[in-house]
């Protein structure tokens, strides 16, 4: 088993090659990798069976097991995903601006790869191919560190990707896996500043928390979404109901699902019963503040913790507010800065919400569920950043790049 | 003395106001701050005298004392600096792109402040007003932590800035100083994730190193520059000499000064004696590899450490290389990723140097000394980033911003 230092050194070297590779060369390799996934399906699925057997022995929760499962259909989706990434425009080499300075130098700002990216993630093996391919397409070497529950699947997947790379001029070390899934190694990886240019954790709140507290490598924080929908006094009942039901119920386990409903006191008595009935179809549990409790037929009192919690489940916190200002203050206090929506017919309310809510994505009259690289039209997504440095909101290929200034002179000195 | 937590809470609150402030309001406050510096000159200079007396007692090095000194002329420059920042375009509220997605949502990407910025710096008191004003103009609250040698000057300066803010609607806590200059507090600040959105260290290698190892707050690494000039076999002698003399000698104490000269073996015997004579006028000490040693009249052998060192002095490492590839490999191994230059008449050599050198700014036929926010035309500079995340190279006001997606819907659900 290779040490992190060894993986780091190899990744650094590979990144030099990757940074210079042409789009054509990268896309051909992605196609080979895509084909290799299907050609080696039986090997990959056999490895996945080992993980599933271990999960069974360890009594791992049903929802986690579901994330772990690979089958022909999922493998096909992963292979298709690689082809889709091959078809995206290359984010490297773009000059976003070029000008002459006072000294007569021509200065251009050009996109370049970040270098070596570390990804720490949990049990989904599809992240292995997906994140691996996105880093590859953007000219970055990647070191993947998946959860121990998926180690056999991940080893098989990375082996297959590397075998495909072996047929090209790329170093096979462009995509590597940390096979040692101990916590110590994970922590060491978070401090591997010498080799990693950036670390992207993908997973639950606890993982993100650990990374934020431990990492000295620059991190892009992703994915925790305590999202809010605020129904203004000037909202339309049907639109408000549709949006909150969609935001809560269409897929509660994802980060762009709503966790708290804020509603203006002027419409609470009229709207809440209708909304409650609509949510009841999905058996949503309501945790309400005092005023909402008195209106709702069936709810329990919300605790302070409920306002802070990303339930990721059919649970919704409900609070009646006396003003838009109060809603915005609540959001800016409790939100993780992911996505928030206002439902309103009022121009000024919408403007104020856009301006004052401090989150990555702020909606007027739409569901928070749209915060997604594909929905945004990026054609890919490596995660959703909830931090303000480097990238904020859905991250596509462009967010996996850095820049450098290329300067053309004619002997200028200062 | 306020605790970091207290400073952080106040800064967070202030940042909400700052983010919404109009350009007009911010510029008027900057003008008041500029005027206040001159009106309170005697108080500030008296405080500076206390620092200078302490420096004298502690036998602090002459060069450090020079950085510490304030006088009427320097105060005027600081006041002028604030006015220049007031005159720059506001970096906040710009929409860099807006499009409709498949669901019909209009999605715009808008620049917003980062929030609360921490600056850790060494003894120069002008950083206090300069960094404070840049953060202010970009709508960020700032917590400044200057060196203990300048504590009296910094306290006086921040007090004056806050008195000016007190005449406006801005919270005076928009610009705050950490008065406790102990190492412990500095380390605590590097881990103040709850309040700081970003930390920018400005200072020497040791400070940057400590921050990189300690900080869990997202950091923008600045300022260490082990810069290289490579003289190609197709270089013109006069241009090569002018550029290396300028890069080394025009201001050796700054990060964009050159520290190593690489020269192609085909021209070493002809060029090095001319270059040596030109550098001798500035009494530059040369530390050379074996081949260069045999050509130079007066030099000493370079050690492995010399290739890694940012001398910040009239010292230059010199190495003869057998190819452009060898030069690029040397640079990518030893450089801090700041600025590098090639001198060449050859089109392909220039192209390859631009493409393969992995640094923030890569020059063809110009001095590395141009890597600077003012020279680049940004009108300001908060530092020069040598990392790849968020910003790379000279950072102006735009680099002190983040973005958010503002989405306009008409009831869309997913």
CSV table of N, CA, C and O in Angstrom, one decimal, chain A residues 16 20 99 101 103 105 107 112 114 191 198 212-213 215-216 218 239 242-243 246 256 332 354-367 369-370 375-376 378 388-390 392 402-414, chain B residues 16 20 99 101 103 105 107 112 114 191 198 212-213 215-216 218 239 242-243 246 256 332 354-367 369-370 375-376 378 388-390 392 402-414:
chain,number,residue,atom,x,y,z
A,16,UNK,N,1.8,17.7,-13.9
A,16,UNK,CA,2.6,18.5,-14.9
A,16,UNK,C,2.2,18.0,-16.3
A,16,UNK,O,2.1,18.8,-17.2
A,20,UNK,N,-0.7,20.2,-19.5
A,20,UNK,CA,-0.3,20.5,-20.9
A,20,UNK,C,-1.1,19.7,-21.9
A,20,UNK,O,-1.0,19.9,-23.1
A,99,UNK,N,-5.0,42.8,-21.6
A,99,UNK,CA,-4.9,44.3,-21.8
A,99,UNK,C,-3.4,44.7,-21.8
A,99,UNK,O,-2.6,44.0,-21.5
A,101,UNK,N,-0.7,47.4,-20.2
A,101,UNK,CA,-0.5,48.2,-19.0
A,101,UNK,C,0.2,49.5,-19.4
A,101,UNK,O,0.6,49.7,-20.6
A,103,UNK,N,3.2,50.4,-18.9
A,103,UNK,CA,4.5,50.2,-19.4
A,103,UNK,C,4.5,49.5,-20.8
A,103,UNK,O,5.6,49.3,-21.3
A,105,UNK,N,3.3,46.5,-21.4
A,105,UNK,CA,3.2,45.1,-21.4
A,105,UNK,C,1.8,44.6,-21.8
A,105,UNK,O,0.8,45.2,-21.4
A,107,UNK,N,-0.8,41.9,-20.9
A,107,UNK,CA,-1.1,41.0,-19.7
A,107,UNK,C,-2.4,40.3,-20.0
A,107,UNK,O,-3.4,40.9,-20.2
A,112,UNK,N,-5.9,27.9,-15.8
A,112,UNK,CA,-4.9,26.8,-15.7
A,112,UNK,C,-5.5,25.8,-14.6
A,112,UNK,O,-6.4,26.2,-13.8
A,114,UNK,N,-5.8,23.6,-11.2
A,114,UNK,CA,-5.4,23.8,-9.8
A,114,UNK,C,-4.1,23.1,-9.5
A,114,UNK,O,-3.3,23.5,-8.7
A,191,UNK,N,-3.7,17.4,5.8
A,191,UNK,CA,-2.6,18.3,6.1
A,191,UNK,C,-1.4,18.1,5.1
A,191,UNK,O,-0.3,18.4,5.3
A,198,UNK,N,-5.7,21.6,-3.3
A,198,UNK,CA,-7.0,21.9,-2.7
A,198,UNK,C,-7.6,20.6,-2.3
A,198,UNK,O,-7.3,19.5,-2.8
A,212,UNK,N,-13.0,20.9,8.2
A,212,UNK,CA,-12.8,22.3,8.5
A,212,UNK,C,-11.9,22.5,9.7
A,212,UNK,O,-11.1,23.4,9.7
A,213,UNK,N,-12.1,21.6,10.7
A,213,UNK,CA,-11.3,21.8,11.9
A,213,UNK,C,-9.8,21.3,11.7
A,213,UNK,O,-9.0,21.7,12.4
A,215,UNK,N,-8.1,20.5,8.5
A,215,UNK,CA,-7.3,20.7,7.3
A,215,UNK,C,-6.5,21.9,7.3
A,215,UNK,O,-6.9,23.0,7.8
A,216,UNK,N,-5.3,21.8,6.8
A,216,UNK,CA,-4.4,23.0,6.6
A,216,UNK,C,-4.3,23.2,5.1
A,216,UNK,O,-3.9,24.3,4.6
A,218,UNK,N,-5.8,24.1,1.6
A,218,UNK,CA,-7.0,24.9,1.2
A,218,UNK,C,-8.2,24.0,0.9
A,218,UNK,O,-8.1,23.0,0.1
A,239,UNK,N,-48.8,28.9,-5.5
A,239,UNK,CA,-47.3,29.0,-5.8
A,239,UNK,C,-46.5,28.6,-4.6
A,239,UNK,O,-45.6,27.8,-4.6
A,242,UNK,N,-46.9,24.9,-3.8
A,242,UNK,CA,-46.1,24.1,-4.8
A,242,UNK,C,-44.6,24.2,-4.4
A,242,UNK,O,-43.9,23.1,-4.5
A,243,UNK,N,-44.2,25.4,-4.2
A,243,UNK,CA,-42.7,25.5,-3.9
A,243,UNK,C,-42.3,24.8,-2.7
A,243,UNK,O,-41.3,24.1,-2.6
A,246,UNK,N,-42.4,21.0,-3.2
A,246,UNK,CA,-41.3,20.6,-4.0
A,246,UNK,C,-39.9,20.7,-3.3
A,246,UNK,O,-39.1,19.8,-3.3
A,256,UNK,N,-30.0,20.6,-1.3
A,256,UNK,CA,-30.8,21.7,-1.7
A,256,UNK,C,-32.3,21.6,-1.3
A,256,UNK,O,-33.1,22.4,-1.7
A,332,UNK,N,-30.2,34.5,8.0
A,332,UNK,CA,-28.8,34.8,8.1
A,332,UNK,C,-28.2,34.3,9.4
A,332,UNK,O,-27.0,34.0,9.5
A,354,UNK,N,-33.1,39.2,-2.2
A,354,UNK,CA,-31.9,39.0,-3.0
A,354,UNK,C,-30.6,39.7,-2.4
A,354,UNK,O,-29.6,39.1,-2.4
A,355,UNK,N,-30.9,40.9,-2.0
A,355,UNK,CA,-29.8,41.7,-1.6
A,355,UNK,C,-29.2,41.3,-0.2
A,355,UNK,O,-28.0,41.2,0.0
A,356,UNK,N,-30.2,41.0,0.7
A,356,UNK,CA,-29.7,40.9,2.1
A,356,UNK,C,-29.5,39.5,2.6
A,356,UNK,O,-28.8,39.2,3.6
A,357,UNK,N,-30.0,38.5,1.9
A,357,UNK,CA,-29.8,37.1,2.3
A,357,UNK,C,-28.4,36.7,1.9
A,357,UNK,O,-28.0,36.8,0.7
A,358,UNK,N,-27.6,36.2,2.8
A,358,UNK,CA,-26.2,35.9,2.6
A,358,UNK,C,-26.0,34.4,2.3
A,358,UNK,O,-25.5,33.7,3.2
A,359,UNK,N,-26.5,34.0,1.2
A,359,UNK,CA,-26.3,32.6,0.8
A,359,UNK,C,-25.8,32.4,-0.6
A,359,UNK,O,-25.9,33.4,-1.4
A,360,UNK,N,-25.4,31.2,-0.9
A,360,UNK,CA,-24.8,31.0,-2.3
A,360,UNK,C,-25.8,31.3,-3.4
A,360,UNK,O,-25.5,31.8,-4.4
A,361,UNK,N,-27.1,30.9,-3.1
A,361,UNK,CA,-28.1,31.0,-4.2
A,361,UNK,C,-29.4,31.5,-3.5
A,361,UNK,O,-29.9,31.0,-2.6
A,362,UNK,N,-29.9,32.6,-4.1
A,362,UNK,CA,-31.1,33.2,-3.5
A,362,UNK,C,-32.2,33.3,-4.5
A,362,UNK,O,-32.0,34.0,-5.6
A,363,UNK,N,-33.3,32.7,-4.3
A,363,UNK,CA,-34.4,32.6,-5.3
A,363,UNK,C,-35.6,33.5,-5.0
A,363,UNK,O,-36.0,33.6,-3.8
A,364,UNK,N,-36.1,34.1,-6.0
A,364,UNK,CA,-37.5,34.7,-5.9
A,364,UNK,C,-38.4,33.8,-6.7
A,364,UNK,O,-38.2,33.5,-7.9
A,365,UNK,N,-39.4,33.3,-6.0
A,365,UNK,CA,-40.5,32.5,-6.6
A,365,UNK,C,-39.9,31.2,-7.4
A,365,UNK,O,-40.3,31.0,-8.6
A,366,UNK,N,-39.1,30.5,-6.7
A,366,UNK,CA,-38.7,29.2,-7.3
A,366,UNK,C,-38.2,28.3,-6.2
A,366,UNK,O,-37.9,28.8,-5.1
A,367,UNK,N,-38.2,27.0,-6.4
A,367,UNK,CA,-37.8,26.0,-5.4
A,367,UNK,C,-36.3,26.0,-5.2
A,367,UNK,O,-35.5,26.1,-6.2
A,369,UNK,N,-34.6,23.6,-4.8
A,369,UNK,CA,-34.1,22.4,-5.4
A,369,UNK,C,-33.3,22.6,-6.7
A,369,UNK,O,-32.6,21.7,-7.2
A,370,UNK,N,-33.4,23.8,-7.3
A,370,UNK,CA,-32.6,24.1,-8.5
A,370,UNK,C,-31.1,24.3,-8.3
A,370,UNK,O,-30.4,24.4,-9.3
A,375,UNK,N,-28.7,21.7,-13.4
A,375,UNK,CA,-29.9,22.6,-13.5
A,375,UNK,C,-29.4,24.0,-13.9
A,375,UNK,O,-30.1,24.7,-14.6
A,376,UNK,N,-28.2,24.4,-13.4
A,376,UNK,CA,-27.7,25.7,-13.7
A,376,UNK,C,-27.1,25.8,-15.2
A,376,UNK,O,-26.8,26.9,-15.7
A,378,UNK,N,-24.3,24.0,-16.1
A,378,UNK,CA,-22.9,23.8,-16.2
A,378,UNK,C,-22.5,22.5,-16.8
A,378,UNK,O,-21.3,22.3,-17.1
A,388,UNK,N,-17.2,31.1,0.9
A,388,UNK,CA,-17.1,32.3,0.0
A,388,UNK,C,-15.8,32.4,-0.8
A,388,UNK,O,-15.8,33.2,-1.8
A,389,UNK,N,-14.8,31.7,-0.4
A,389,UNK,CA,-13.5,31.8,-1.1
A,389,UNK,C,-13.5,30.9,-2.3
A,389,UNK,O,-14.0,29.7,-2.2
A,390,UNK,N,-13.0,31.4,-3.4
A,390,UNK,CA,-12.8,30.6,-4.6
A,390,UNK,C,-14.0,30.3,-5.4
A,390,UNK,O,-14.1,30.7,-6.6
A,392,UNK,N,-18.5,29.7,-5.0
A,392,UNK,CA,-19.7,29.7,-4.1
A,392,UNK,C,-20.9,29.2,-4.9
A,392,UNK,O,-21.1,29.6,-6.0
A,402,UNK,N,-7.6,27.3,-11.8
A,402,UNK,CA,-7.0,28.5,-11.2
A,402,UNK,C,-6.7,29.4,-12.4
A,402,UNK,O,-7.2,29.2,-13.5
A,403,UNK,N,-5.8,30.4,-12.2
A,403,UNK,CA,-5.4,31.2,-13.4
A,403,UNK,C,-4.0,31.6,-13.3
A,403,UNK,O,-3.4,31.4,-12.2
A,404,UNK,N,-3.4,32.0,-14.4
A,404,UNK,CA,-2.1,32.6,-14.3
A,404,UNK,C,-2.0,33.8,-15.2
A,404,UNK,O,-2.8,33.8,-16.2
A,405,UNK,N,-1.2,34.8,-14.9
A,405,UNK,CA,-1.0,35.9,-15.8
A,405,UNK,C,0.1,35.6,-16.8
A,405,UNK,O,1.2,35.2,-16.3
A,406,UNK,N,-0.2,35.7,-18.1
A,406,UNK,CA,0.9,35.5,-19.1
A,406,UNK,C,1.2,36.9,-19.6
A,406,UNK,O,0.3,37.6,-20.0
A,407,UNK,N,2.4,37.3,-19.5
A,407,UNK,CA,2.8,38.7,-19.9
A,407,UNK,C,3.8,38.6,-21.1
A,407,UNK,O,4.8,37.9,-21.1
A,408,UNK,N,3.5,39.5,-22.0
A,408,UNK,CA,4.3,39.6,-23.3
A,408,UNK,C,5.0,41.0,-23.2
A,408,UNK,O,4.3,42.0,-23.2
A,409,UNK,N,6.3,40.9,-23.1
A,409,UNK,CA,7.1,42.2,-23.1
A,409,UNK,C,8.0,42.4,-24.2
A,409,UNK,O,8.1,41.5,-25.1
A,410,UNK,N,8.6,43.5,-24.3
A,410,UNK,CA,9.6,43.8,-25.3
A,410,UNK,C,10.9,44.4,-24.7
A,410,UNK,O,11.4,45.4,-25.2
A,411,UNK,N,11.2,43.8,-23.5
A,411,UNK,CA,12.4,44.3,-22.8
A,411,UNK,C,12.1,45.3,-21.7
A,411,UNK,O,13.0,45.9,-21.1
A,412,UNK,N,10.8,45.4,-21.3
A,412,UNK,CA,10.5,46.4,-20.3
A,412,UNK,C,11.1,46.2,-18.9
A,412,UNK,O,11.2,45.0,-18.5
A,413,UNK,N,11.6,47.2,-18.3
A,413,UNK,CA,12.0,47.1,-16.9
A,413,UNK,C,11.3,48.2,-16.1
A,413,UNK,O,10.7,49.1,-16.7
A,414,UNK,N,11.3,48.1,-14.8
A,414,UNK,CA,10.6,49.0,-14.0
A,414,UNK,C,11.5,49.9,-13.2
A,414,UNK,O,12.4,49.4,-12.6
B,16,UNK,N,-22.7,43.0,7.9
B,16,UNK,CA,-24.1,43.1,7.3
B,16,UNK,C,-24.4,44.5,6.8
B,16,UNK,O,-25.0,44.7,5.7
B,20,UNK,N,-24.4,46.2,2.3
B,20,UNK,CA,-25.5,46.9,1.7
B,20,UNK,C,-25.2,48.3,1.4
B,20,UNK,O,-26.0,49.0,0.7
B,99,UNK,N,-28.1,34.4,-17.3
B,99,UNK,CA,-28.7,33.5,-18.4
B,99,UNK,C,-30.0,32.9,-17.9
B,99,UNK,O,-30.3,32.9,-16.7
B,101,UNK,N,-32.0,29.3,-17.6
B,101,UNK,CA,-31.7,27.9,-17.7
B,101,UNK,C,-32.9,27.2,-18.3
B,101,UNK,O,-33.9,27.8,-18.7
B,103,UNK,N,-35.3,25.4,-17.2
B,103,UNK,CA,-36.6,25.6,-16.5
B,103,UNK,C,-37.1,27.0,-16.6
B,103,UNK,O,-38.2,27.2,-16.1
B,105,UNK,N,-35.6,29.7,-15.4
B,105,UNK,CA,-35.2,30.6,-14.4
B,105,UNK,C,-34.1,31.6,-15.0
B,105,UNK,O,-33.3,31.1,-15.8
B,107,UNK,N,-30.8,33.3,-14.1
B,107,UNK,CA,-29.8,33.1,-13.1
B,107,UNK,C,-28.7,34.1,-13.3
B,107,UNK,O,-28.1,34.2,-14.4
B,112,UNK,N,-20.3,39.9,-4.4
B,112,UNK,CA,-20.7,40.3,-3.0
B,112,UNK,C,-19.4,40.4,-2.2
B,112,UNK,O,-18.4,39.8,-2.6
B,114,UNK,N,-16.7,39.4,0.7
B,114,UNK,CA,-16.4,38.1,1.4
B,114,UNK,C,-17.0,38.0,2.8
B,114,UNK,O,-17.4,36.9,3.2
B,191,UNK,N,-7.7,30.5,13.8
B,191,UNK,CA,-8.7,29.4,13.9
B,191,UNK,C,-10.1,29.9,14.2
B,191,UNK,O,-11.0,29.2,14.7
B,198,UNK,N,-12.1,34.8,5.7
B,198,UNK,CA,-10.8,34.6,5.1
B,198,UNK,C,-9.7,35.3,5.9
B,198,UNK,O,-10.0,36.3,6.6
B,212,UNK,N,0.1,29.0,7.4
B,212,UNK,CA,-0.3,27.9,6.6
B,212,UNK,C,-0.4,26.6,7.5
B,212,UNK,O,-1.3,25.8,7.2
B,213,UNK,N,0.5,26.5,8.5
B,213,UNK,CA,0.4,25.3,9.3
B,213,UNK,C,-0.7,25.3,10.4
B,213,UNK,O,-1.1,24.3,10.8
B,215,UNK,N,-3.6,27.7,10.5
B,215,UNK,CA,-4.9,28.3,10.2
B,215,UNK,C,-5.9,27.2,9.7
B,215,UNK,O,-5.6,26.3,8.9
B,216,UNK,N,-7.1,27.3,10.3
B,216,UNK,CA,-8.2,26.5,9.7
B,216,UNK,C,-9.2,27.5,9.0
B,216,UNK,O,-10.0,27.0,8.2
B,218,UNK,N,-10.0,29.8,6.0
B,218,UNK,CA,-9.5,29.9,4.7
B,218,UNK,C,-8.5,31.0,4.5
B,218,UNK,O,-8.7,32.1,4.9
B,239,UNK,N,19.3,43.4,-23.5
B,239,UNK,CA,18.0,43.2,-22.9
B,239,UNK,C,18.1,42.3,-21.7
B,239,UNK,O,17.6,42.5,-20.6
B,242,UNK,N,19.8,44.2,-18.8
B,242,UNK,CA,18.9,45.2,-18.2
B,242,UNK,C,17.8,44.5,-17.3
B,242,UNK,O,17.5,45.0,-16.3
B,243,UNK,N,17.3,43.4,-17.8
B,243,UNK,CA,16.2,42.8,-17.1
B,243,UNK,C,16.7,42.2,-15.8
B,243,UNK,O,16.1,42.4,-14.7
B,246,UNK,N,17.6,45.0,-13.3
B,246,UNK,CA,16.3,45.6,-12.8
B,246,UNK,C,15.6,44.6,-11.8
B,246,UNK,O,15.2,45.0,-10.8
B,256,UNK,N,8.8,40.6,-5.6
B,256,UNK,CA,8.9,40.4,-7.0
B,256,UNK,C,10.3,40.6,-7.5
B,256,UNK,O,10.5,40.6,-8.8
B,332,UNK,N,10.1,25.1,-11.6
B,332,UNK,CA,9.0,24.4,-11.0
B,332,UNK,C,9.3,23.7,-9.7
B,332,UNK,O,8.5,23.4,-8.9
B,354,UNK,N,5.7,30.2,-21.1
B,354,UNK,CA,4.4,30.6,-20.6
B,354,UNK,C,3.6,29.4,-20.2
B,354,UNK,O,2.9,29.5,-19.2
B,355,UNK,N,3.6,28.4,-21.0
B,355,UNK,CA,2.7,27.3,-20.8
B,355,UNK,C,3.2,26.4,-19.7
B,355,UNK,O,2.3,26.0,-18.9
B,356,UNK,N,4.5,26.2,-19.5
B,356,UNK,CA,4.9,25.1,-18.6
B,356,UNK,C,5.3,25.7,-17.2
B,356,UNK,O,5.4,24.9,-16.3
B,357,UNK,N,5.7,26.9,-17.1
B,357,UNK,CA,6.1,27.4,-15.8
B,357,UNK,C,4.8,27.6,-15.0
B,357,UNK,O,3.9,28.3,-15.4
B,358,UNK,N,4.9,27.0,-13.8
B,358,UNK,CA,3.7,27.0,-12.9
B,358,UNK,C,3.8,28.1,-11.9
B,358,UNK,O,3.9,27.8,-10.7
B,359,UNK,N,3.7,29.3,-12.3
B,359,UNK,CA,3.7,30.4,-11.3
B,359,UNK,C,2.6,31.4,-11.6
B,359,UNK,O,2.0,31.4,-12.7
B,360,UNK,N,2.4,32.3,-10.7
B,360,UNK,CA,1.3,33.3,-10.8
B,360,UNK,C,1.4,34.2,-12.0
B,360,UNK,O,0.4,34.5,-12.7
B,361,UNK,N,2.6,34.6,-12.3
B,361,UNK,CA,2.9,35.5,-13.4
B,361,UNK,C,4.1,35.1,-14.2
B,361,UNK,O,5.2,34.9,-13.6
B,362,UNK,N,4.0,34.9,-15.5
B,362,UNK,CA,5.1,34.4,-16.3
B,362,UNK,C,5.4,35.4,-17.4
B,362,UNK,O,4.5,35.7,-18.2
B,363,UNK,N,6.6,35.9,-17.4
B,363,UNK,CA,6.9,37.0,-18.3
B,363,UNK,C,7.8,36.5,-19.5
B,363,UNK,O,8.7,35.7,-19.3
B,364,UNK,N,7.5,37.0,-20.7
B,364,UNK,CA,8.5,36.9,-21.8
B,364,UNK,C,9.1,38.3,-22.0
B,364,UNK,O,8.3,39.3,-22.1
B,365,UNK,N,10.4,38.4,-21.8
B,365,UNK,CA,11.1,39.7,-22.1
B,365,UNK,C,10.6,40.9,-21.3
B,365,UNK,O,10.4,42.0,-21.8
B,366,UNK,N,10.5,40.7,-20.0
B,366,UNK,CA,10.2,41.8,-19.1
B,366,UNK,C,10.7,41.4,-17.7
B,366,UNK,O,10.8,40.3,-17.4
B,367,UNK,N,10.9,42.4,-16.9
B,367,UNK,CA,11.3,42.2,-15.5
B,367,UNK,C,10.2,41.7,-14.6
B,367,UNK,O,9.1,42.1,-14.7
B,369,UNK,N,9.7,42.5,-11.8
B,369,UNK,CA,9.3,43.5,-10.9
B,369,UNK,C,7.9,44.1,-11.2
B,369,UNK,O,7.4,44.9,-10.4
B,370,UNK,N,7.4,43.8,-12.4
B,370,UNK,CA,6.1,44.3,-12.7
B,370,UNK,C,4.9,43.6,-12.0
B,370,UNK,O,3.7,44.1,-12.1
B,375,UNK,N,1.0,48.3,-11.1
B,375,UNK,CA,1.5,48.1,-12.4
B,375,UNK,C,0.6,47.4,-13.3
B,375,UNK,O,0.5,47.6,-14.5
B,376,UNK,N,-0.2,46.4,-12.8
B,376,UNK,CA,-1.2,45.7,-13.6
B,376,UNK,C,-2.4,46.5,-13.9
B,376,UNK,O,-3.2,46.1,-14.8
B,378,UNK,N,-4.7,47.6,-11.6
B,378,UNK,CA,-5.8,47.4,-10.7
B,378,UNK,C,-6.1,48.6,-9.8
B,378,UNK,O,-7.1,48.6,-9.1
B,388,UNK,N,-3.2,28.8,-5.4
B,388,UNK,CA,-4.0,28.7,-6.6
B,388,UNK,C,-5.5,28.9,-6.4
B,388,UNK,O,-6.3,29.1,-7.3
B,389,UNK,N,-5.9,28.8,-5.1
B,389,UNK,CA,-7.3,28.9,-4.8
B,389,UNK,C,-7.7,30.3,-4.7
B,389,UNK,O,-7.0,31.1,-4.1
B,390,UNK,N,-8.9,30.7,-5.2
B,390,UNK,CA,-9.5,32.0,-5.1
B,390,UNK,C,-8.9,33.1,-5.9
B,390,UNK,O,-9.5,33.7,-6.8
B,392,UNK,N,-4.9,34.4,-7.7
B,392,UNK,CA,-3.4,34.1,-7.9
B,392,UNK,C,-2.8,35.3,-8.6
B,392,UNK,O,-3.4,35.9,-9.5
B,402,UNK,N,-16.6,37.8,-3.2
B,402,UNK,CA,-17.1,36.5,-3.5
B,402,UNK,C,-18.3,36.7,-4.4
B,402,UNK,O,-18.4,37.8,-5.1
B,403,UNK,N,-19.1,35.8,-4.6
B,403,UNK,CA,-20.3,36.0,-5.5
B,403,UNK,C,-21.5,35.3,-4.9
B,403,UNK,O,-21.4,34.4,-4.0
B,404,UNK,N,-22.6,35.6,-5.4
B,404,UNK,CA,-23.8,34.8,-5.1
B,404,UNK,C,-24.7,34.8,-6.4
B,404,UNK,O,-24.6,35.6,-7.2
B,405,UNK,N,-25.4,33.7,-6.5
B,405,UNK,CA,-26.4,33.6,-7.6
B,405,UNK,C,-27.7,34.1,-7.2
B,405,UNK,O,-28.3,33.8,-6.1
B,406,UNK,N,-28.2,35.1,-8.0
B,406,UNK,CA,-29.5,35.7,-7.7
B,406,UNK,C,-30.4,35.1,-8.8
B,406,UNK,O,-30.1,35.1,-10.0
B,407,UNK,N,-31.5,34.5,-8.4
B,407,UNK,CA,-32.3,33.7,-9.3
B,407,UNK,C,-33.7,34.3,-9.3
B,407,UNK,O,-34.3,34.6,-8.3
B,408,UNK,N,-34.2,34.6,-10.5
B,408,UNK,CA,-35.6,35.2,-10.7
B,408,UNK,C,-36.5,34.1,-11.3
B,408,UNK,O,-36.3,33.6,-12.4
B,409,UNK,N,-37.5,33.7,-10.5
B,409,UNK,CA,-38.4,32.6,-11.0
B,409,UNK,C,-39.8,33.1,-11.2
B,409,UNK,O,-40.1,34.3,-10.8
B,410,UNK,N,-40.7,32.3,-11.7
B,410,UNK,CA,-42.1,32.6,-11.8
B,410,UNK,C,-42.9,31.4,-11.3
B,410,UNK,O,-43.9,31.0,-11.9
B,411,UNK,N,-42.4,30.8,-10.2
B,411,UNK,CA,-43.1,29.7,-9.6
B,411,UNK,C,-42.5,28.3,-10.0
B,411,UNK,O,-43.1,27.3,-9.7
B,412,UNK,N,-41.3,28.3,-10.6
B,412,UNK,CA,-40.8,27.0,-11.0
B,412,UNK,C,-40.5,26.0,-9.9
B,412,UNK,O,-40.0,26.4,-8.8
B,413,UNK,N,-40.8,24.8,-10.1
B,413,UNK,CA,-40.4,23.7,-9.2
B,413,UNK,C,-39.7,22.7,-10.0
B,413,UNK,O,-39.8,22.6,-11.3
B,414,UNK,N,-39.0,21.8,-9.3
B,414,UNK,CA,-38.2,20.8,-10.1
B,414,UNK,C,-38.8,19.4,-9.9
B,414,UNK,O,-39.1,19.0,-8.8
